[in-house]
PDB file of C-alpha atoms in Angstrom:
ATOM      1  CA  MET A1430     -19.425 -12.995 -11.690  1.00 36.00           C
ATOM      2  CA  LYS A1431     -17.503 -10.579 -10.270  1.00 40.00           C
ATOM      3  CA  TYR A1432     -16.967  -6.816 -11.540  1.00 40.00           C
ATOM      4  CA  GLU A1433     -13.516  -6.017 -13.136  1.00 44.00           C
ATOM      5  CA  PRO A1434     -12.679  -2.357 -13.463  1.00 45.00           C
ATOM      6  CA  LYS A1435      -9.707  -2.291 -15.111  1.00 46.00           C
ATOM      7  CA  ARG A1436     -10.625  -2.871 -19.412  1.00 55.00           C
ATOM      8  CA  ASN A1437      -8.500  -0.317 -22.562  1.00 73.00           C
ATOM      9  CA  TYR A1438     -10.411   2.079 -23.920  1.00 86.00           C
ATOM     10  CA  LEU A1439     -10.612   3.365 -28.183  1.00 88.00           C
ATOM     11  CA  TYR A1440     -10.522   7.048 -27.440  1.00 94.00           C
ATOM     12  CA  PRO A1441      -8.905   8.594 -23.575  1.00 95.00           C
ATOM     13  CA  VAL A1442     -10.446   8.134 -20.231  1.00 96.00           C
ATOM     14  CA  LEU A1443      -9.746  10.310 -17.117  1.00 96.00           C
ATOM     15  CA  ARG A1444      -7.866   7.583 -14.558  1.00 93.00           C
ATOM     16  CA  PRO A1445      -5.220   6.614 -12.550  1.00 90.00           C
ATOM     17  CA  TYR A1446      -1.468   5.515 -14.577  1.00 86.00           C
ATOM     18  CA  SER A1447      -2.650   6.692 -17.733  1.00 89.00           C
ATOM     19  CA  ASP A1448      -1.348  10.396 -19.650  1.00 90.00           C
ATOM     20  CA  ASP A1449      -4.607  10.373 -21.685  1.00 93.00           C
ATOM     21  CA  TYR A1450      -4.570  13.592 -20.190  1.00 95.00           C
ATOM     22  CA  GLY A1451      -1.660  14.630 -18.666  1.00 91.00           C
ATOM     23  CA  ASP A1452      -1.759  15.773 -14.642  1.00 90.00           C
ATOM     24  CA  ALA A1453      -5.446  16.120 -14.483  1.00 94.00           C
ATOM     25  CA  LYS A1454      -6.768  13.641 -12.078  1.00 92.00           C
ATOM     26  CA  LEU A1455     -10.509  12.353 -10.542  1.00 96.00           C
ATOM     27  CA  GLN A1456     -10.364  11.977  -7.150  1.00 95.00           C
ATOM     28  CA  THR A1457     -13.031  10.775  -4.537  1.00 96.00           C
ATOM     29  CA  VAL A1458     -13.704  11.037  -1.735  1.00 93.00           C
ATOM     30  CA  VAL A1459     -15.564   8.022   0.512  1.00 93.00           C
ATOM     31  CA  ALA A1460     -17.358   8.459   3.539  1.00 89.00           C
ATOM     32  CA  PRO A1461     -17.100   6.326   6.453  1.00 85.00           C
ATOM     33  CA  PRO A1462     -20.382   4.342   5.656  1.00 87.00           C
ATOM     34  CA  GLN A1463     -23.633   5.061   7.625  1.00 85.00           C
ATOM     35  CA  PRO A1464     -25.642   2.075   8.749  1.00 82.00           C
ATOM     36  CA  ILE A1465     -28.902   3.410   9.883  1.00 84.00           C
ATOM     37  CA  GLY A1466     -31.955   0.663  10.034  1.00 79.00           C
ATOM     38  CA  LYS A1467     -31.223  -1.367   7.457  1.00 81.00           C
ATOM     39  CA  GLU A1468     -29.203   0.679   5.106  1.00 88.00           C
ATOM     40  CA  VAL A1469     -25.453   1.822   4.540  1.00 91.00           C
ATOM     41  CA  ILE A1470     -25.478   4.409   3.550  1.00 93.00           C
ATOM     42  CA  ILE A1471     -22.473   5.110   0.796  1.00 95.00           C
ATOM     43  CA  THR A1472     -21.776   8.850   0.385  1.00 96.00           C
ATOM     44  CA  ILE A1473     -18.533   9.719  -2.402  1.00 97.00           C
ATOM     45  CA  ASP A1474     -17.765  13.452  -3.524  1.00 97.00           C
ATOM     46  CA  PHE A1475     -16.429  13.692  -7.105  1.00 98.00           C
ATOM     47  CA  VAL A1476     -13.299  16.621  -7.165  1.00 97.00           C
ATOM     48  CA  VAL A1477     -12.157  16.639 -11.069  1.00 97.00           C
ATOM     49  CA  ASN A1478      -9.760  19.680 -12.255  1.00 94.00           C
ATOM     50  CA  GLU A1479     -10.651  17.808 -16.469  1.00 95.00           C
ATOM     51  CA  GLU A1480     -12.694  20.445 -17.585  1.00 95.00           C
ATOM     52  CA  SER A1481     -13.782  18.317 -20.383  1.00 96.00           C
ATOM     53  CA  VAL A1482     -15.052  15.529 -18.423  1.00 97.00           C
ATOM     54  CA  LYS A1483     -16.415  18.186 -15.801  1.00 97.00           C
ATOM     55  CA  ASN A1484     -18.163  20.024 -17.942  1.00 96.00           C
ATOM     56  CA  GLN A1485     -20.496  16.460 -19.520  1.00 97.00           C
ATOM     57  CA  VAL A1486     -20.887  16.153 -16.051  1.00 98.00           C
ATOM     58  CA  ILE A1487     -22.706  19.911 -15.888  1.00 97.00           C
ATOM     59  CA  ALA A1488     -24.451  19.657 -18.723  1.00 97.00           C
ATOM     60  CA  GLY A1489     -25.924  16.408 -18.325  1.00 97.00           C
ATOM     61  CA  ASN A1490     -24.562  14.214 -20.676  1.00 97.00           C
ATOM     62  CA  ALA A1491     -22.564  12.409 -17.596  1.00 98.00           C
ATOM     63  CA  ILE A1492     -23.332  11.631 -14.425  1.00 98.00           C
ATOM     64  CA  CYS A1493     -20.721  10.298 -11.260  1.00 98.00           C
ATOM     65  CA  ALA A1494     -21.649   6.903 -10.724  1.00 98.00           C
ATOM     66  CA  ALA A1495     -20.263   3.338  -8.600  1.00 97.00           C
ATOM     67  CA  MET A1496     -20.425  -0.165  -9.209  1.00 96.00           C
ATOM     68  CA  LEU A1497     -20.595  -1.977  -5.451  1.00 96.00           C
ATOM     69  CA  TYR A1498     -19.291  -5.101  -5.359  1.00 93.00           C
ATOM     70  CA  CYS A1499     -19.510  -7.480  -2.133  1.00 88.00           C
ATOM     71  CA  ARG A1500     -17.358 -10.907  -2.660  1.00 80.00           C
ATOM     72  CA  ALA A1501     -19.281 -12.837   0.054  1.00 74.00           C
ATOM     73  CA  THR A1502     -22.831 -12.258  -0.937  1.00 78.00           C
ATOM     74  CA  LEU A1503     -21.653 -11.722  -4.294  1.00 81.00           C
ATOM     75  CA  HIS A1504     -24.249  -9.173  -4.948  1.00 88.00           C
ATOM     76  CA  ARG A1505     -23.161  -5.907  -7.484  1.00 91.00           C
ATOM     77  CA  GLU A1506     -24.996  -2.318  -7.510  1.00 94.00           C
ATOM     78  CA  MET A1507     -24.575   0.405  -9.703  1.00 96.00           C
ATOM     79  CA  LEU A1508     -25.027   3.614  -7.660  1.00 97.00           C
ATOM     80  CA  THR A1509     -25.286   6.555  -9.218  1.00 97.00           C
ATOM     81  CA  ALA A1510     -25.958  10.364  -8.830  1.00 97.00           C
ATOM     82  CA  ASN A1511     -28.312  12.669 -10.160  1.00 97.00           C
ATOM     83  CA  ARG A1512     -27.941  15.196 -13.239  1.00 96.00           C
ATOM     84  CA  GLY A1513     -25.898  17.559 -12.344  1.00 97.00           C
ATOM     85  CA  SER A1514     -24.090  16.552  -8.989  1.00 97.00           C
ATOM     86  CA  PHE A1515     -20.022  16.195  -7.644  1.00 98.00           C
ATOM     87  CA  ARG A1516     -21.863  14.277  -4.899  1.00 97.00           C
ATOM     88  CA  LEU A1517     -23.234  11.072  -4.733  1.00 97.00           C
ATOM     89  CA  ARG A1518     -25.675   9.605  -1.625  1.00 96.00           C
ATOM     90  CA  LYS A1519     -26.924   6.350  -2.034  1.00 96.00           C
ATOM     91  CA  SER A1520     -28.772   3.333   0.494  1.00 94.00           C
ATOM     92  CA  VAL A1521     -27.856   0.182   0.301  1.00 93.00           C
ATOM     93  CA  ASP A1522     -29.825  -3.255   1.381  1.00 89.00           C
ATOM     94  CA  ALA A1523     -27.379  -3.605   4.253  1.00 85.00           C
ATOM     95  CA  GLN A1524     -28.614  -7.910   4.358  1.00 79.00           C
ATOM     96  CA  MET A1525     -26.324  -7.545   0.872  1.00 85.00           C
ATOM     97  CA  LEU A1526     -22.918  -5.795   2.472  1.00 86.00           C
ATOM     98  CA  VAL A1527     -21.010  -8.335   4.111  1.00 78.00           C
ATOM     99  CA  ASN A1528     -16.953  -7.975   5.112  1.00 77.00           C
ATOM    100  CA  ASP A1529     -15.412  -7.571   2.573  1.00 80.00           C
ATOM    101  CA  VAL A1530     -17.147  -4.676   0.481  1.00 90.00           C
ATOM    102  CA  GLU A1531     -15.382  -2.478  -2.986  1.00 93.00           C
ATOM    103  CA  LEU A1532     -16.704   0.603  -4.656  1.00 95.00           C
ATOM    104  CA  HIS A1533     -15.283   1.190  -7.908  1.00 96.00           C
ATOM    105  CA  PRO A1534     -15.504   5.209  -9.021  1.00 97.00           C
ATOM    106  CA  SER A1535     -16.428   6.089 -12.238  1.00 97.00           C
ATOM    107  CA  ILE A1536     -17.874   9.045 -14.515  1.00 98.00           C
ATOM    108  CA  VAL A1537     -20.265   7.457 -17.007  1.00 97.00           C
ATOM    109  CA  THR A1538     -21.872   8.372 -20.102  1.00 97.00           C
ATOM    110  CA  LEU A1539     -26.119   8.765 -19.956  1.00 96.00           C
ATOM    111  CA  ASP A1540     -26.461   8.623 -23.938  1.00 94.00           C
ATOM    112  CA  GLY A1541     -23.923   8.371 -26.319  1.00 95.00           C
ATOM    113  CA  ILE A1542     -22.393  11.226 -26.886  1.00 95.00           C
ATOM    114  CA  ASP A1543     -18.958  13.711 -29.160  1.00 94.00           C
ATOM    115  CA  HIS A1544     -16.132  14.239 -26.673  1.00 95.00           C
ATOM    116  CA  SER A1545     -13.800  17.100 -27.077  1.00 93.00           C
ATOM    117  CA  THR A1546     -10.545  15.037 -26.849  1.00 94.00           C
ATOM    118  CA  ARG A1547      -8.918  18.743 -27.061  1.00 93.00           C
ATOM    119  CA  THR A1548      -7.138  18.723 -23.808  1.00 94.00           C
ATOM    120  CA  ALA A1549      -5.842  14.858 -24.294  1.00 94.00           C
ATOM    121  CA  HIS A1550      -3.093  13.388 -25.165  1.00 92.00           C
ATOM    122  CA  ARG A1551      -1.979  14.907 -28.674  1.00 91.00           C
ATOM    123  CA  GLU A1552      -2.246  10.977 -30.088  1.00 90.00           C
ATOM    124  CA  TYR A1553      -5.624  11.617 -29.977  1.00 90.00           C
ATOM    125  CA  GLY A1554      -5.861  14.628 -32.143  1.00 89.00           C
ATOM    126  CA  GLY A1555      -8.110  16.861 -30.449  1.00 90.00           C
ATOM    127  CA  ALA A1556     -10.733  15.157 -33.295  1.00 90.00           C
ATOM    128  CA  MET A1557     -13.906  14.067 -31.470  1.00 93.00           C
ATOM    129  CA  ALA A1558     -14.652  10.842 -30.165  1.00 93.00           C
ATOM    130  CA  GLN A1559     -17.364   9.114 -30.074  1.00 93.00           C
ATOM    131  CA  VAL A1560     -18.719   7.503 -26.679  1.00 95.00           C
ATOM    132  CA  GLY A1561     -21.149   5.156 -25.957  1.00 95.00           C
ATOM    133  CA  ARG A1562     -23.545   4.953 -23.562  1.00 94.00           C
ATOM    134  CA  TRP A1563     -23.108   4.037 -20.037  1.00 94.00           C
ATOM    135  CA  GLN A1564     -19.180   4.663 -21.109  1.00 96.00           C
ATOM    136  CA  PRO A1565     -16.919   5.379 -18.413  1.00 96.00           C
ATOM    137  CA  LEU A1566     -14.761   9.290 -19.072  1.00 97.00           C
ATOM    138  CA  ALA A1567     -12.878   9.417 -15.605  1.00 97.00           C
ATOM    139  CA  THR A1568     -12.299   6.175 -13.165  1.00 96.00           C
ATOM    140  CA  ASP A1569     -10.662   6.598  -9.340  1.00 95.00           C
ATOM    141  CA  GLN A1570      -8.850   3.763  -8.043  1.00 92.00           C
ATOM    142  CA  THR A1571     -11.102   1.070  -5.726  1.00 93.00           C
ATOM    143  CA  TRP A1572     -12.449   2.047  -2.192  1.00 93.00           C
ATOM    144  CA  ARG A1573     -12.565  -1.108   0.111  1.00 89.00           C
ATOM    145  CA  PHE A1574     -13.943  -1.255   3.170  1.00 84.00           C
ATOM    146  CA  GLN A1575     -15.660  -3.735   6.174  1.00 77.00           C
ATOM    147  CA  VAL A1576     -19.271  -3.832   6.696  1.00 78.00           C
ATOM    148  CA  ASN A1577     -20.902  -6.238   8.915  1.00 65.00           C
ATOM    149  CA  ALA A1578     -17.867  -8.087   9.713  1.00 51.00           C
ATOM    150  CA  GLU A1579     -19.005  -9.737  13.010  1.00 53.00           C
ATOM    151  CA  GLN A1580     -21.583 -10.909  11.847  1.00 62.00           C
ATOM    152  CA  ARG A1581     -22.489 -12.838   8.178  1.00 70.00           C
ATOM    153  CA  ASN A1582     -25.491 -11.974   7.337  1.00 78.00           C
ATOM    154  CA  THR A1583     -27.922 -15.527   7.081  1.00 88.00           C
ATOM    155  CA  GLN A1584     -29.032 -14.186   2.978  1.00 84.00           C
ATOM    156  CA  SER A1585     -25.344 -14.192   2.284  1.00 82.00           C
ATOM    157  CA  ILE A1586     -24.633 -18.022   2.340  1.00 88.00           C
ATOM    158  CA  PHE A1587     -26.269 -18.461  -1.140  1.00 90.00           C
ATOM    159  CA  ARG A1588     -24.361 -18.440  -4.525  1.00 88.00           C
ATOM    160  CA  LEU A1589     -26.255 -18.851  -7.591  1.00 90.00           C
ATOM    161  CA  SER A1590     -24.880 -21.782  -9.832  1.00 92.00           C
ATOM    162  CA  THR A1591     -25.293 -23.610 -13.667  1.00 93.00           C
ATOM    163  CA  ASP A1592     -27.097 -26.890 -13.750  1.00 94.00           C
ATOM    164  CA  ASP A1593     -27.753 -27.915 -17.426  1.00 94.00           C
ATOM    165  CA  GLU A1594     -29.531 -30.808 -16.346  1.00 95.00           C
ATOM    166  CA  LEU A1595     -31.881 -29.685 -14.868  1.00 95.00           C
ATOM    167  CA  SER A1596     -35.394 -28.757 -17.144  1.00 96.00           C
ATOM    168  CA  ASP A1597     -36.761 -25.213 -17.046  1.00 96.00           C
ATOM    169  CA  ASP A1598     -38.452 -22.998 -14.026  1.00 94.00           C
ATOM    170  CA  GLU A1599     -36.759 -25.931 -11.800  1.00 95.00           C
ATOM    171  CA  PHE A1600     -34.153 -25.455  -8.335  1.00 96.00           C
ATOM    172  CA  ASP A1601     -31.842 -27.679  -6.923  1.00 96.00           C
ATOM    173  CA  VAL A1602     -29.684 -26.778  -3.986  1.00 95.00           C
ATOM    174  CA  LYS A1603     -25.906 -28.325  -3.423  1.00 93.00           C
ATOM    175  CA  MET A1604     -25.318 -29.030   0.520  1.00 91.00           C
ATOM    176  CA  ASP A1605     -21.340 -29.329   1.002  1.00 90.00           C
ATOM    177  CA  PRO A1606     -21.113 -28.649   5.060  1.00 89.00           C
ATOM    178  CA  THR A1607     -17.258 -27.666   4.620  1.00 86.00           C
ATOM    179  CA  ASP A1608     -17.891 -24.856   1.824  1.00 88.00           C
ATOM    180  CA  ARG A1609     -18.720 -20.978   2.472  1.00 83.00           C
ATOM    181  CA  TYR A1610     -22.105 -21.557  -0.046  1.00 88.00           C
ATOM    182  CA  LEU A1611     -24.761 -22.941  -0.449  1.00 91.00           C
ATOM    183  CA  THR A1612     -25.136 -23.442  -3.967  1.00 93.00           C
ATOM    184  CA  ILE A1613     -28.528 -23.004  -6.070  1.00 95.00           C
ATOM    185  CA  THR A1614     -28.459 -24.343  -9.241  1.00 95.00           C
ATOM    186  CA  ALA A1615     -30.828 -23.993 -12.210  1.00 95.00           C
ATOM    187  CA  ASN A1616     -30.499 -24.627 -16.154  1.00 96.00           C
ATOM    188  CA  LYS A1617     -29.129 -21.542 -18.608  1.00 94.00           C
ATOM    189  CA  ARG A1618     -32.539 -19.897 -19.432  1.00 94.00           C
ATOM    190  CA  THR A1619     -33.988 -20.210 -15.628  1.00 95.00           C
ATOM    191  CA  ARG A1620     -31.120 -18.720 -14.343  1.00 92.00           C
ATOM    192  CA  GLU A1621     -31.608 -15.627 -16.557  1.00 91.00           C
ATOM    193  CA  ARG A1622     -34.879 -15.347 -15.648  1.00 91.00           C
ATOM    194  CA  PHE A1623     -34.135 -15.350 -12.459  1.00 91.00           C
ATOM    195  CA  GLN A1624     -31.151 -12.817 -12.405  1.00 86.00           C
ATOM    196  CA  ASN A1625     -34.174 -10.443 -13.495  1.00 85.00           C
ATOM    197  CA  ILE A1626     -35.731 -10.983 -10.239  1.00 86.00           C
ATOM    198  CA  ARG A1627     -32.984 -10.985  -8.333  1.00 80.00           C
ATOM    199  CA  GLU A1628     -33.296  -7.532  -6.151  1.00 77.00           C
ATOM    200  CA  ARG A1629     -36.971  -8.703  -6.267  1.00 85.00           C
ATOM    201  CA  LEU A1630     -36.383  -9.146  -1.814  1.00 83.00           C
ATOM    202  CA  ASP A1631     -39.480  -9.645  -1.313  1.00 84.00           C
ATOM    203  CA  ILE A1632     -39.799 -12.044  -3.661  1.00 89.00           C
ATOM    204  CA  THR A1633     -36.768 -13.973  -3.897  1.00 89.00           C
ATOM    205  CA  ARG A1634     -36.900 -14.887  -0.274  1.00 89.00           C
ATOM    206  CA  SER A1635     -40.284 -15.685   0.279  1.00 91.00           C
ATOM    207  CA  THR A1636     -39.584 -18.529  -2.319  1.00 94.00           C
ATOM    208  CA  ILE A1637     -36.202 -19.199  -3.961  1.00 94.00           C
ATOM    209  CA  TYR A1638     -33.870 -18.546  -0.753  1.00 94.00           C
ATOM    210  CA  LEU A1639     -36.542 -19.682   1.974  1.00 95.00           C
ATOM    211  CA  ASN A1640     -37.031 -22.686   0.013  1.00 96.00           C
ATOM    212  CA  ALA A1641     -33.464 -23.813  -0.184  1.00 95.00           C
ATOM    213  CA  LEU A1642     -32.349 -22.490   3.827  1.00 96.00           C
ATOM    214  CA  ILE A1643     -34.782 -24.866   4.788  1.00 96.00           C
ATOM    215  CA  ASP A1644     -33.359 -27.364   3.149  1.00 95.00           C
ATOM    216  CA  ALA A1645     -29.999 -26.790   4.187  1.00 93.00           C
ATOM    217  CA  MET A1646     -31.539 -26.605   8.021  1.00 92.00           C
ATOM    218  CA  ALA A1647     -32.616 -29.850   7.874  1.00 94.00           C
ATOM    219  CA  TYR A1648     -29.650 -31.156   6.447  1.00 91.00           C
ATOM    220  CA  PHE A1649     -27.892 -29.308  10.061  1.00 89.00           C
ATOM    221  CA  LYS A1650     -30.272 -30.488  12.441  1.00 91.00           C
ATOM    222  CA  PHE A1651     -30.457 -34.159  11.234  1.00 89.00           C
ATOM    223  CA  ARG A1652     -26.678 -34.781  10.602  1.00 86.00           C
ATOM    224  CA  ASP A1653     -26.460 -33.115  14.222  1.00 79.00           C
ATOM    225  CA  LEU A1654     -23.757 -30.290  12.940  1.00 80.00           C
ATOM    226  CA  TRP A1655     -24.925 -28.184  16.242  1.00 75.00           C
ATOM    227  CA  ASN A1656     -22.489 -29.496  17.580  1.00 72.00           C
ATOM    228  CA  SER A1657     -19.996 -30.466  14.935  1.00 74.00           C
ATOM    229  CA  ASP A1658     -16.268 -29.328  14.437  1.00 74.00           C
ATOM    230  CA  ILE A1659     -16.686 -27.418  10.678  1.00 76.00           C
ATOM    231  CA  PRO A1660     -13.949 -24.340  10.561  1.00 65.00           C
ATOM    232  CA  GLY A1661     -13.612 -21.514   8.973  1.00 67.00           C
ATOM    233  CA  ASP A1662     -17.229 -19.159   8.166  1.00 70.00           C
ATOM    234  CA  GLY A1663     -19.527 -21.397   5.808  1.00 83.00           C
ATOM    235  CA  TRP A1664     -23.197 -21.855   5.334  1.00 89.00           C
ATOM    236  CA  VAL A1665     -22.753 -24.121   8.267  1.00 89.00           C
ATOM    237  CA  ASN A1666     -21.014 -21.877  10.885  1.00 86.00           C
ATOM    238  CA  CYS A1667     -23.015 -18.846   9.514  1.00 88.00           C
ATOM    239  CA  ILE A1668     -26.588 -20.776  10.217  1.00 90.00           C
ATOM    240  CA  ARG A1669     -25.303 -21.936  14.060  1.00 88.00           C
ATOM    241  CA  THR A1670     -23.740 -18.607  14.815  1.00 86.00           C
ATOM    242  CA  ASN A1671     -27.441 -16.445  13.557  1.00 89.00           C
ATOM    243  CA  LEU A1672     -29.428 -19.709  15.240  1.00 91.00           C
ATOM    244  CA  GLU A1673     -27.832 -18.734  18.227  1.00 87.00           C
ATOM    245  CA  LYS A1674     -28.196 -15.251  17.866  1.00 85.00           C
ATOM    246  CA  HIS A1675     -31.733 -14.881  17.967  1.00 86.00           C
ATOM    247  CA  SER A1676     -32.055 -18.054  20.617  1.00 91.00           C
ATOM    248  CA  ILE A1677     -33.927 -20.107  18.358  1.00 93.00           C
ATOM    249  CA  ASP A1678     -34.002 -24.156  18.874  1.00 92.00           C
ATOM    250  CA  ILE A1679     -33.841 -26.208  16.179  1.00 93.00           C
ATOM    251  CA  GLY A1680     -33.808 -29.659  17.533  1.00 90.00           C
ATOM    252  CA  ASP A1681     -31.095 -32.217  16.908  1.00 87.00           C
ATOM    253  CA  SER A1682     -31.952 -36.209  15.412  1.00 83.00           C
ATOM    254  CA  ASP A1683     -33.057 -36.978  18.990  1.00 84.00           C
ATOM    255  CA  LYS A1684     -35.537 -34.227  19.933  1.00 85.00           C
ATOM    256  CA  GLU A1685     -37.761 -31.556  18.431  1.00 86.00           C
ATOM    257  CA  GLY A1686     -36.570 -28.394  20.116  1.00 88.00           C
ATOM    258  CA  SER A1687     -38.458 -25.169  20.590  1.00 93.00           C
ATOM    259  CA  HIS A1688     -38.732 -23.475  16.825  1.00 94.00           C
ATOM    260  CA  SER A1689     -39.757 -25.805  13.711  1.00 95.00           C
ATOM    261  CA  ILE A1690     -37.940 -25.555  10.415  1.00 95.00           C
ATOM    262  CA  PHE A1691     -40.248 -23.693   8.803  1.00 96.00           C
ATOM    263  CA  ARG A1692     -40.429 -20.894  11.858  1.00 95.00           C
ATOM    264  CA  ALA A1693     -37.003 -20.692  12.217  1.00 95.00           C
ATOM    265  CA  ALA A1694     -35.898 -20.477   8.877  1.00 95.00           C
ATOM    266  CA  GLN A1695     -38.459 -17.373   8.936  1.00 94.00           C
ATOM    267  CA  LEU A1696     -37.044 -16.105  11.378  1.00 94.00           C
ATOM    268  CA  LEU A1697     -33.137 -16.093  10.570  1.00 93.00           C
ATOM    269  CA  LEU A1698     -34.739 -13.906   6.368  1.00 92.00           C
ATOM    270  CA  GLU A1699     -36.383 -11.148   8.496  1.00 88.00           C
ATOM    271  CA  LYS A1700     -40.021 -13.077   8.314  1.00 92.00           C
ATOM    272  CA  PRO A1701     -39.687 -12.595   4.192  1.00 90.00           C
ATOM    273  CA  PHE A1702     -43.602 -13.665   3.560  1.00 90.00           C
ATOM    274  CA  GLY A1703     -44.347  -9.692   5.826  1.00 87.00           C
ATOM    275  CA  GLU A1704     -42.487  -8.087   3.206  1.00 81.00           C
ATOM    276  CA  LEU A1705     -44.446  -9.689   0.439  1.00 82.00           C
ATOM    277  CA  ILE A1706     -47.802  -9.600   2.075  1.00 86.00           C
ATOM    278  CA  GLU A1707     -47.422  -6.119   1.898  1.00 81.00           C
ATOM    279  CA  ASN A1708     -46.392  -5.478  -1.832  1.00 77.00           C
ATOM    280  CA  TYR A1709     -49.225  -7.320  -2.767  1.00 72.00           C
ATOM    281  CA  GLU A1710     -52.330  -6.483  -0.411  1.00 64.00           C
ATOM    282  CA  PRO A1711     -54.880  -5.005  -2.133  1.00 61.00           C
ATOM    283  CA  TYR A1712     -55.913  -1.671  -1.983  1.00 51.00           C
ATOM    284  CA  GLU A1713     -58.832  -1.040  -0.079  1.00 51.00           C
ATOM    285  CA  ASP A1714     -60.322   0.066  -4.275  1.00 51.00           C
ATOM    286  CA  ASP A1715     -60.088  -3.792  -4.197  1.00 50.00           C
ATOM    287  CA  TYR A1716     -62.507  -5.389  -1.988  1.00 47.00           C
ATOM    288  CA  ILE A1717     -65.757  -6.074  -3.338  1.00 48.00           C
ATOM    289  CA  ASP A1718     -68.642  -5.429  -1.034  1.00 48.00           C
ATOM    290  CA  GLU A1719     -71.281  -8.335  -0.885  1.00 47.00           C
TER     291      GLU A1719
END
C-alpha cells in the first residue's frame, strides 16, 4: 500500500498550507543521499520556529522522523532521529531504494501527550489537546530524489499480492513478461505473517524471493526471452540487465550456459545463503566436544 501523507486532524498540526499556527513553520533540509557500500545514508535537518512543538522535541516527548517510501520496490520505512535531536541521520539498505524515493518529514509523539494550543489558532481556544502515540505535531512538504536510477536491483522486481484461493503457509508466483513486477501471492493470513518478517532479508531472500526468482529465470530461459523485444523496465529486462552486468549465461532452450539457474539466482540476490548462515551460525560455546 502506498504511503499517504495527507490527513485531517482534530488538533493543531504545524504543516504547509495550514493556518493552525499562523506564520510558524517546520523547515527541513535534506542532504543529497550518500551511497556507502550496500547502504544509502539519509540526513535531514529539522528547523522549527514554533515553540510548543519545538519544546516537545527538546523534552523528549516527540521526535523528528521521516517516512521513507520507494515506489519501485514498495519499500516503506520510518526513520527516526535520537531523542532531543533535530538532525536525523540513518542508513537504509541500498537494495530497497530504486529510482523514485520519497521522504515525508514530520515530528511525531513518542507517547500520548497533552499538547498546549496556546500559540495555535484561536479556534482551538488555548486548551490542552490530547494527542495519541506516534501522531504528528508537525509535517513538511515531501522530498523526492533518485537512487540507483541507472540500475534496477533484482530484488526490486518482487510484489506481494493476496490470493485467498491458496491455503495457509503456501506461496505462488505469477509471471507476465510485460509486467513490471513478479507477483508473489499468498492468502491473507499468510501474507500478514510474512509482513512481520519482510525486513529480515537474510530469511526472505534465501527463501521466498530466491524460489520465486528461480521460477522466473526458468521461465526466462526456456521461453527464450534473452533476445525478446519487451519494452520498459519490467522484471524480464531487469533480469536480463543484471545477468549481463555480472556476465552470467544461463543458456536457453537449446543450450545449458555457464551457470545453473540455481547458482545464477543466488548471484543476482547477492548470495543470500551467506548472510543466513552467518546470522544463524552457532557460537563456539554451542559446540559439544565428543
